[in-house]
mmCIF file of C-alpha atoms in Angstrom:
data_model
loop_
_atom_site.group_PDB
_atom_site.id
_atom_site.type_symbol
_atom_site.label_atom_id
_atom_site.label_comp_id
_atom_site.label_asym_id
_atom_site.label_seq_id
_atom_site.Cartn_x
_atom_site.Cartn_y
_atom_site.Cartn_z
ATOM 1 C CA MET D 1 -0.037 -0.077 -0.040
ATOM 2 C CA ASN D 2 1.401 3.502 -0.947
ATOM 3 C CA LYS D 3 2.356 5.195 2.303
ATOM 4 C CA TRP D 4 1.311 8.553 0.758
ATOM 5 C CA ASN D 5 -2.394 7.527 0.804
ATOM 6 C CA ARG D 6 -2.145 6.807 4.592
ATOM 7 C CA LEU D 7 -2.531 8.972 7.595
ATOM 8 C CA PHE D 8 -1.895 7.516 11.166
ATOM 9 C CA GLY D 9 -1.962 3.979 9.631
ATOM 10 C CA VAL D 10 -5.495 4.806 8.127
ATOM 11 C CA LYS D 11 -6.037 4.695 4.297
ATOM 12 C CA LEU D 12 -7.259 7.833 2.744
ATOM 13 C CA ARG D 13 -9.701 7.433 -0.145
ATOM 14 C CA PHE D 14 -10.964 10.093 -2.255
ATOM 15 C CA HIS D 15 -14.448 9.834 -3.894
ATOM 16 C CA PRO D 16 -14.508 10.883 -7.519
ATOM 17 C CA LEU D 17 -17.172 13.647 -7.055
ATOM 18 C CA PHE D 18 -14.929 15.190 -4.272
ATOM 19 C CA SER D 19 -11.979 15.266 -6.642
ATOM 20 C CA ILE D 20 -14.078 17.025 -9.228
ATOM 21 C CA VAL D 21 -15.441 19.493 -6.605
ATOM 22 C CA ILE D 22 -11.564 20.178 -5.508
ATOM 23 C CA LEU D 23 -10.564 20.686 -9.245
ATOM 24 C CA LEU D 24 -13.553 23.081 -10.088
ATOM 25 C CA SER D 25 -12.749 25.062 -7.082
ATOM 26 C CA ILE D 26 -9.149 25.550 -8.102
ATOM 27 C CA LEU D 27 -10.089 26.362 -11.556
ATOM 28 C CA ALA D 28 -12.466 29.083 -10.489
ATOM 29 C CA GLY D 29 -9.459 30.699 -8.338
ATOM 30 C CA TYR D 30 -10.411 29.502 -4.924
ATOM 31 C CA PHE D 31 -7.280 27.472 -4.172
ATOM 32 C CA ILE D 32 -6.453 28.884 -0.746
ATOM 33 C CA GLU D 33 -10.309 28.460 0.388
ATOM 34 C CA THR D 34 -10.345 24.961 -1.049
ATOM 35 C CA ALA D 35 -7.154 23.883 0.810
ATOM 36 C CA THR D 36 -8.377 25.324 4.053
ATOM 37 C CA LEU D 37 -11.631 23.481 3.601
ATOM 38 C CA PHE D 38 -9.824 20.194 2.785
ATOM 39 C CA GLY D 39 -7.580 20.541 6.047
ATOM 40 C CA ILE D 40 -10.863 21.318 8.070
ATOM 41 C CA VAL D 41 -12.673 18.205 6.613
ATOM 42 C CA LEU D 42 -9.505 16.055 7.368
ATOM 43 C CA ILE D 43 -8.916 17.230 10.974
ATOM 44 C CA HIS D 44 -12.828 16.474 11.460
ATOM 45 C CA GLU D 45 -12.357 13.064 10.291
ATOM 46 C CA LEU D 46 -9.217 12.488 12.377
ATOM 47 C CA GLY D 47 -11.200 13.408 15.453
ATOM 48 C CA HIS D 48 -13.451 10.418 14.781
ATOM 49 C CA VAL D 49 -10.465 8.168 13.897
ATOM 50 C CA MET D 50 -8.554 8.976 17.116
ATOM 51 C CA ALA D 51 -11.741 8.563 19.250
ATOM 52 C CA ALA D 52 -12.437 5.289 17.627
ATOM 53 C CA LYS D 53 -8.816 3.953 18.202
ATOM 54 C CA ASN D 54 -9.021 5.041 21.635
ATOM 55 C CA PHE D 55 -11.896 2.519 22.042
ATOM 56 C CA GLY D 56 -10.096 -0.229 20.310
ATOM 57 C CA TRP D 57 -12.164 0.111 17.078
ATOM 58 C CA ARG D 58 -10.731 -1.352 13.868
ATOM 59 C CA VAL D 59 -10.654 1.893 11.364
ATOM 60 C CA LYS D 60 -10.502 0.714 7.726
ATOM 61 C CA GLU D 61 -10.301 3.963 5.935
ATOM 62 C CA ILE D 62 -11.202 7.606 5.685
ATOM 63 C CA GLN D 63 -13.485 8.402 2.635
ATOM 64 C CA LEU D 64 -13.339 12.123 1.471
ATOM 65 C CA LEU D 65 -16.772 12.704 -0.067
ATOM 66 C CA PRO D 66 -18.324 15.812 -1.633
ATOM 67 C CA PHE D 67 -19.876 17.025 1.713
ATOM 68 C CA GLY D 68 -17.025 16.120 3.880
ATOM 69 C CA GLY D 69 -15.759 12.777 4.917
ATOM 70 C CA VAL D 70 -16.479 9.331 6.524
ATOM 71 C CA ALA D 71 -14.601 7.348 8.717
ATOM 72 C CA VAL D 72 -15.342 3.756 7.867
ATOM 73 C CA VAL D 73 -14.980 1.391 10.806
ATOM 74 C CA GLU D 74 -15.408 -2.506 11.202
ATOM 75 C CA GLU D 75 -17.578 -2.306 14.257
ATOM 76 C CA LEU D 76 -21.444 -2.208 13.474
ATOM 77 C CA ALA D 77 -23.763 -1.775 16.550
ATOM 78 C CA SER D 78 -21.622 -4.383 18.200
ATOM 79 C CA VAL D 79 -20.122 -1.672 20.466
ATOM 80 C CA PRO D 80 -22.103 0.234 23.253
ATOM 81 C CA ALA D 81 -24.185 3.265 21.819
ATOM 82 C CA TRP D 82 -22.507 5.649 24.119
ATOM 83 C CA GLN D 83 -19.110 4.749 22.400
ATOM 84 C CA GLU D 84 -20.587 5.450 19.055
ATOM 85 C CA ILE D 85 -22.203 8.806 20.063
ATOM 86 C CA ILE D 86 -18.675 9.892 21.570
ATOM 87 C CA VAL D 87 -16.769 8.842 18.496
ATOM 88 C CA THR D 88 -19.398 10.653 16.305
ATOM 89 C CA LEU D 89 -19.303 13.882 18.300
ATOM 90 C CA SER D 90 -15.375 13.760 18.411
ATOM 91 C CA GLY D 91 -15.606 15.260 14.564
ATOM 92 C CA PRO D 92 -17.566 18.354 15.386
ATOM 93 C CA LEU D 93 -15.526 18.942 18.418
ATOM 94 C CA GLN D 94 -12.377 19.332 16.252
ATOM 95 C CA ASN D 95 -14.151 22.044 14.499
ATOM 96 C CA GLY D 96 -15.083 23.932 17.776
ATOM 97 C CA ILE D 97 -11.524 23.519 18.849
ATOM 98 C CA MET D 98 -10.196 25.063 15.660
ATOM 99 C CA MET D 99 -12.706 27.934 15.952
ATOM 100 C CA VAL D 100 -11.512 28.771 19.437
ATOM 101 C CA ALA D 101 -7.941 28.501 18.171
ATOM 102 C CA ALA D 102 -8.646 30.901 15.268
ATOM 103 C CA MET D 103 -10.267 33.283 17.649
ATOM 104 C CA ALA D 104 -7.151 33.317 19.995
ATOM 105 C CA LEU D 105 -4.653 33.824 16.994
ATOM 106 C CA GLN D 106 -6.738 36.640 15.681
ATOM 107 C CA ALA D 107 -6.869 38.273 19.047
ATOM 108 C CA THR D 108 -3.011 38.091 19.377
ATOM 109 C CA GLY D 109 -2.588 39.335 15.801
ATOM 110 C CA VAL D 110 -1.013 36.221 14.552
ATOM 111 C CA ILE D 111 -3.626 35.772 11.670
ATOM 112 C CA SER D 112 -5.708 38.301 9.857
ATOM 113 C CA GLY D 113 -9.303 39.159 10.733
ATOM 114 C CA GLU D 114 -10.446 38.384 7.213
ATOM 115 C CA TRP D 115 -8.827 34.918 7.100
ATOM 116 C CA SER D 116 -9.946 34.183 10.620
ATOM 117 C CA ALA D 117 -13.490 35.102 9.699
ATOM 118 C CA TYR D 118 -13.435 32.620 6.816
ATOM 119 C CA PHE D 119 -11.871 29.943 8.857
ATOM 120 C CA ILE D 120 -14.278 30.229 11.527
ATOM 121 C CA GLN D 121 -17.203 30.163 9.141
ATOM 122 C CA ALA D 122 -15.973 27.289 7.373
ATOM 123 C CA ASN D 123 -15.501 25.289 10.630
ATOM 124 C CA LEU D 124 -19.077 26.328 11.691
ATOM 125 C CA PHE D 125 -20.572 25.073 8.419
ATOM 126 C CA VAL D 126 -18.855 21.825 8.454
ATOM 127 C CA ALA D 127 -19.805 21.201 11.894
ATOM 128 C CA LEU D 128 -23.441 22.078 11.655
ATOM 129 C CA PHE D 129 -23.909 20.557 8.365
ATOM 130 C CA ASN D 130 -22.585 17.195 9.580
ATOM 131 C CA LEU D 131 -25.026 17.275 12.417
ATOM 132 C CA LEU D 132 -28.049 17.125 10.224
ATOM 133 C CA PRO D 133 -30.011 14.094 11.031
ATOM 134 C CA ILE D 134 -29.136 12.434 7.684
ATOM 135 C CA LEU D 135 -27.006 9.186 7.034
ATOM 136 C CA PRO D 136 -24.122 8.949 6.737
ATOM 137 C CA LEU D 137 -23.615 12.563 8.371
ATOM 138 C CA ASP D 138 -22.598 12.712 12.062
ATOM 139 C CA GLY D 139 -26.326 13.759 12.921
ATOM 140 C CA GLY D 140 -27.593 10.557 11.155
ATOM 141 C CA LYS D 141 -25.284 8.362 13.137
ATOM 142 C CA ILE D 142 -26.334 10.040 16.355
ATOM 143 C CA MET D 143 -30.003 9.709 15.413
ATOM 144 C CA GLN D 144 -29.369 5.858 14.747
ATOM 145 C CA SER D 145 -27.565 5.392 18.076
ATOM 146 C CA LEU D 146 -30.225 7.144 20.191
ATOM 147 C CA LEU D 147 -33.115 5.218 18.436
ATOM 148 C CA SER D 148 -31.347 1.956 19.195
ATOM 149 C CA LEU D 149 -31.755 2.650 22.917
ATOM 150 C CA TRP D 150 -35.364 2.482 22.614
ATOM 151 C CA LEU D 151 -36.409 0.409 19.451
ATOM 152 C CA PRO D 152 -35.655 -2.907 18.050
ATOM 153 C CA TYR D 153 -32.460 -2.550 15.731
ATOM 154 C CA GLN D 154 -34.338 -3.660 12.497
ATOM 155 C CA ARG D 155 -36.661 -1.041 13.029
ATOM 156 C CA VAL D 156 -33.990 1.434 13.830
ATOM 157 C CA ILE D 157 -32.357 0.587 10.410
ATOM 158 C CA VAL D 158 -35.718 1.146 8.539
ATOM 159 C CA LEU D 159 -36.667 4.393 10.312
ATOM 160 C CA SER D 160 -33.043 5.974 9.947
ATOM 161 C CA CYS D 161 -32.880 5.184 6.176
ATOM 162 C CA VAL D 162 -36.460 6.406 5.386
ATOM 163 C CA ALA D 163 -35.817 9.741 7.470
ATOM 164 C CA SER D 164 -32.527 10.057 5.576
ATOM 165 C CA LEU D 165 -34.132 9.612 2.190
ATOM 166 C CA VAL D 166 -36.782 12.260 3.123
ATOM 167 C CA LEU D 167 -34.424 14.711 4.346
ATOM 168 C CA SER D 168 -32.076 14.266 1.377
ATOM 169 C CA VAL D 169 -35.067 15.089 -0.872
ATOM 170 C CA VAL D 170 -35.781 18.292 1.262
ATOM 171 C CA LEU D 171 -32.191 19.263 0.537
ATOM 172 C CA ILE D 172 -32.634 18.875 -3.213
ATOM 173 C CA ALA D 173 -36.016 20.766 -3.049
ATOM 174 C CA ALA D 174 -34.388 23.657 -1.026
ATOM 175 C CA ALA D 175 -31.659 23.868 -3.680
ATOM 176 C CA VAL D 176 -34.002 24.089 -6.579
ATOM 177 C CA LEU D 177 -36.419 26.548 -4.730
ATOM 178 C CA HIS D 178 -33.386 28.768 -3.978
ATOM 179 C CA ILE D 179 -33.665 29.776 -7.596
ATOM 180 C CA ILE D 180 -36.637 32.167 -6.584
ATOM 181 C CA TYR D 181 -34.314 34.006 -4.181
ATOM 182 C CA GLY D 182 -31.433 34.603 -6.648
ATOM 183 C CA GLY D 183 -29.770 31.454 -8.029
ATOM 184 C CA PHE D 184 -29.289 27.841 -8.235
ATOM 185 C CA GLN D 185 -27.613 26.244 -5.289
ATOM 186 C CA LEU D 186 -25.345 23.817 -7.324
ATOM 187 C CA ASN D 187 -23.241 22.578 -4.301
ATOM 188 C CA LEU D 188 -26.310 21.893 -2.247
ATOM 189 C CA PHE D 189 -28.009 20.279 -5.123
ATOM 190 C CA ILE D 190 -25.127 17.991 -5.789
ATOM 191 C CA ILE D 191 -24.704 17.118 -2.065
ATOM 192 C CA GLY D 192 -28.539 16.308 -1.769
ATOM 193 C CA LEU D 193 -28.407 13.988 -4.875
ATOM 194 C CA PHE D 194 -25.388 12.299 -3.354
ATOM 195 C CA LEU D 195 -27.150 11.751 0.003
ATOM 196 C CA PHE D 196 -30.221 10.615 -1.616
ATOM 197 C CA TYR D 197 -28.353 7.977 -3.595
ATOM 198 C CA SER D 198 -26.354 6.829 -0.774
ATOM 199 C CA ASN D 199 -29.251 6.416 1.418
ATOM 200 C CA TRP D 200 -31.286 4.680 -1.324
ATOM 201 C CA TYR D 201 -28.383 2.241 -1.736
ATOM 202 C CA ALA D 202 -28.529 1.838 2.113
ATOM 203 C CA TYR D 203 -32.259 1.316 1.935
ATOM 204 C CA LYS D 204 -31.977 -1.462 -0.679
ATOM 205 C CA GLY D 205 -29.247 -3.013 1.625
ATOM 206 C CA MET D 206 -31.073 -3.016 4.936
ATOM 207 C CA SER D 207 -31.243 -6.809 4.911
ATOM 208 C CA TYR D 208 -27.529 -6.937 4.515
ATOM 209 C CA HIS D 209 -27.001 -4.367 7.423
ATOM 210 C CA PHE D 210 -29.320 -6.252 9.725
ATOM 211 C CA MET D 211 -27.525 -9.787 9.022
ATOM 212 C CA ARG D 212 -24.165 -7.958 9.933
ATOM 213 C CA PHE D 213 -25.723 -6.729 13.158
ATOM 214 C CA LEU D 214 -26.911 -10.243 13.887
ATOM 215 C CA ILE D 215 -23.483 -11.875 13.025
ATOM 216 C CA HIS D 216 -21.858 -9.569 15.543
ATOM 217 C CA ARG D 217 -24.511 -10.122 18.113
ATOM 218 C CA GLY D 218 -22.346 -12.800 19.851
ATOM 219 C CA ASN D 219 -19.712 -10.182 20.864
ATOM 220 C CA THR D 220 -22.463 -7.880 22.154
ATOM 221 C CA LEU D 221 -23.963 -10.834 24.158
ATOM 222 C CA ASN D 222 -20.375 -11.579 25.605
ATOM 223 C CA ARG D 223 -19.974 -8.101 26.585
ATOM 224 C CA LEU D 224 -23.450 -7.980 28.192
ATOM 225 C CA MET D 225 -23.018 -10.946 30.235
ATOM 226 C CA ARG D 226 -19.471 -9.926 31.328
ATOM 227 C CA GLN D 227 -20.678 -6.603 32.739
ATOM 228 C CA GLY D 228 -23.836 -8.175 34.091
ATOM 229 C CA THR D 229 -27.189 -6.937 32.711
ATOM 230 C CA LEU D 230 -30.909 -7.180 33.164
ATOM 231 C CA ALA D 231 -32.571 -9.338 30.496
ATOM 232 C CA GLN D 232 -35.344 -7.839 28.409
ATOM 233 C CA PRO D 233 -38.177 -10.360 27.975
ATOM 234 C CA ILE D 234 -39.862 -10.736 24.544
ATOM 235 C CA VAL D 235 -43.327 -12.491 24.837
ATOM 236 C CA VAL D 236 -44.896 -14.263 21.890
ATOM 237 C CA ASP D 237 -47.004 -17.200 21.018
ATOM 238 C CA GLY D 238 -45.786 -20.416 19.465
ATOM 239 C CA ARG D 239 -47.002 -19.422 15.871
ATOM 240 C CA ARG D 240 -44.637 -16.424 15.683
ATOM 241 C CA LYS D 241 -41.823 -17.209 12.903
ATOM 242 C CA VAL D 242 -38.132 -17.107 13.920
ATOM 243 C CA THR D 243 -37.528 -14.178 11.599
ATOM 244 C CA GLU D 244 -40.326 -12.102 13.374
ATOM 245 C CA ILE D 245 -38.784 -12.759 16.681
ATOM 246 C CA VAL D 246 -35.268 -11.793 15.846
ATOM 247 C CA ARG D 247 -36.413 -8.653 14.221
ATOM 248 C CA LEU D 248 -37.441 -7.567 17.872
ATOM 249 C CA PHE D 249 -33.886 -7.710 19.151
ATOM 250 C CA MET D 250 -32.538 -4.539 20.666
ATOM 251 C CA ARG D 251 -28.989 -3.442 20.473
ATOM 252 C CA GLU D 252 -28.168 -2.889 24.056
ATOM 253 C CA LYS D 253 -30.307 -5.628 25.368
ATOM 254 C CA TYR D 254 -30.011 -9.289 26.285
ATOM 255 C CA HIS D 255 -33.333 -11.033 25.487
ATOM 256 C CA LEU D 256 -35.144 -13.872 26.921
ATOM 257 C CA VAL D 257 -37.901 -15.079 24.744
ATOM 258 C CA TYR D 258 -41.119 -16.407 26.550
ATOM 259 C CA VAL D 259 -43.224 -18.614 24.248
ATOM 260 C CA MET D 260 -46.951 -18.705 25.394
ATOM 261 C CA ASP D 261 -49.696 -21.006 24.715
ATOM 262 C CA GLU D 262 -53.445 -20.204 23.963
ATOM 263 C CA ARG D 263 -54.193 -20.081 27.618
ATOM 264 C CA GLY D 264 -51.353 -17.703 28.382
ATOM 265 C CA ALA D 265 -49.119 -20.311 30.092
ATOM 266 C CA ILE D 266 -45.345 -20.237 29.552
ATOM 267 C CA ARG D 267 -44.388 -23.137 27.384
ATOM 268 C CA VAL D 268 -40.730 -22.575 27.126
ATOM 269 C CA VAL D 269 -38.208 -19.732 27.761
ATOM 270 C CA LEU D 270 -35.409 -19.369 25.214
ATOM 271 C CA PRO D 271 -32.169 -17.342 25.358
ATOM 272 C CA GLU D 272 -31.103 -15.534 22.223
ATOM 273 C CA GLN D 273 -28.410 -18.034 21.186
ATOM 274 C CA PRO D 274 -30.532 -20.902 20.038
ATOM 275 C CA LEU D 275 -32.643 -18.380 18.005
ATOM 276 C CA LEU D 276 -29.760 -16.841 16.324
ATOM 277 C CA GLN D 277 -28.421 -20.249 15.364
ATOM 278 C CA THR D 278 -31.734 -21.064 13.916
ATOM 279 C CA TYR D 279 -32.044 -17.878 12.152
ATOM 280 C CA PHE D 280 -28.718 -18.492 10.283
ATOM 281 C CA ASN D 281 -30.120 -21.736 9.025
ATOM 282 C CA GLU D 282 -32.081 -20.518 5.860
ATOM 283 C CA SER D 283 -34.339 -23.421 5.775
ATOM 284 C CA LYS D 284 -35.527 -23.119 9.404
ATOM 285 C CA ARG D 285 -35.682 -19.165 9.770
ATOM 286 C CA GLY D 286 -39.237 -18.967 8.302
ATOM 287 C CA SER D 287 -40.503 -21.788 10.639
ATOM 288 C CA ALA D 288 -42.831 -21.164 13.517
ATOM 289 C CA ILE D 289 -41.150 -21.377 16.786
ATOM 290 C CA SER D 290 -43.439 -23.999 18.122
ATOM 291 C CA GLU D 291 -42.212 -26.203 15.197
ATOM 292 C CA LEU D 292 -38.712 -25.978 16.403
ATOM 293 C CA PHE D 293 -38.687 -25.681 20.209
ATOM 294 C CA MET D 294 -41.865 -27.089 21.510
#
């Protein structure tokens, strides 16, 4: 691997649209502004990387995208939600630190007021835009982490994807409607289209996302049992299919499944592990739980 496309041992990957945006900015005579924005985005992403590595996460790469960047990690809902929120907020935190540093340098006369104003404005834009509740922006990840504290994870995936698609359309519509107020917002339009495409692709791959969550579920269960946890009951009747029950699993909970009969009596109590093993057998996942365990 070429050492020039790595930073702190993490691979850097430039999205083609990001490269086009950079080239167009340079051709338009905004090299200094573009270089500054590139540095801001990179430091923002390094904030995510350093926080993730501090928790022992495996960081695959930093993707630089038209709207900023994304730190790609191996962990997917197999770590505590609070860790995920801290890692996500570590990016905007870097923007806040850079803004304070710029104010201090301007006050001491080290940098000019004009450049400091642009630097602060650019940091504020990157931080606030990334906090929009749209995946894969930081705000979308925080939204997904918070939802996972109260809802089954399969439902979290669906809701976050649908919300991200709707808000991506809102961005596109805002760019088009801006024509009425003085001009077409090309950058916002391109970003909106990119986010819509990214979330449409994620929407179609929700089953893959959920399967990855279940595959890593063993690590989560081991962590919960090591630290000690209260079991979250799931109450079903024997006619419910294994697939339907697994979709009720929550990210931060260990479940015991109570299977009831028609009279409301408990027929069997199942931990998660045998249900997960059954689900991974494609020939059995569509079977009623009574056919397999009663």
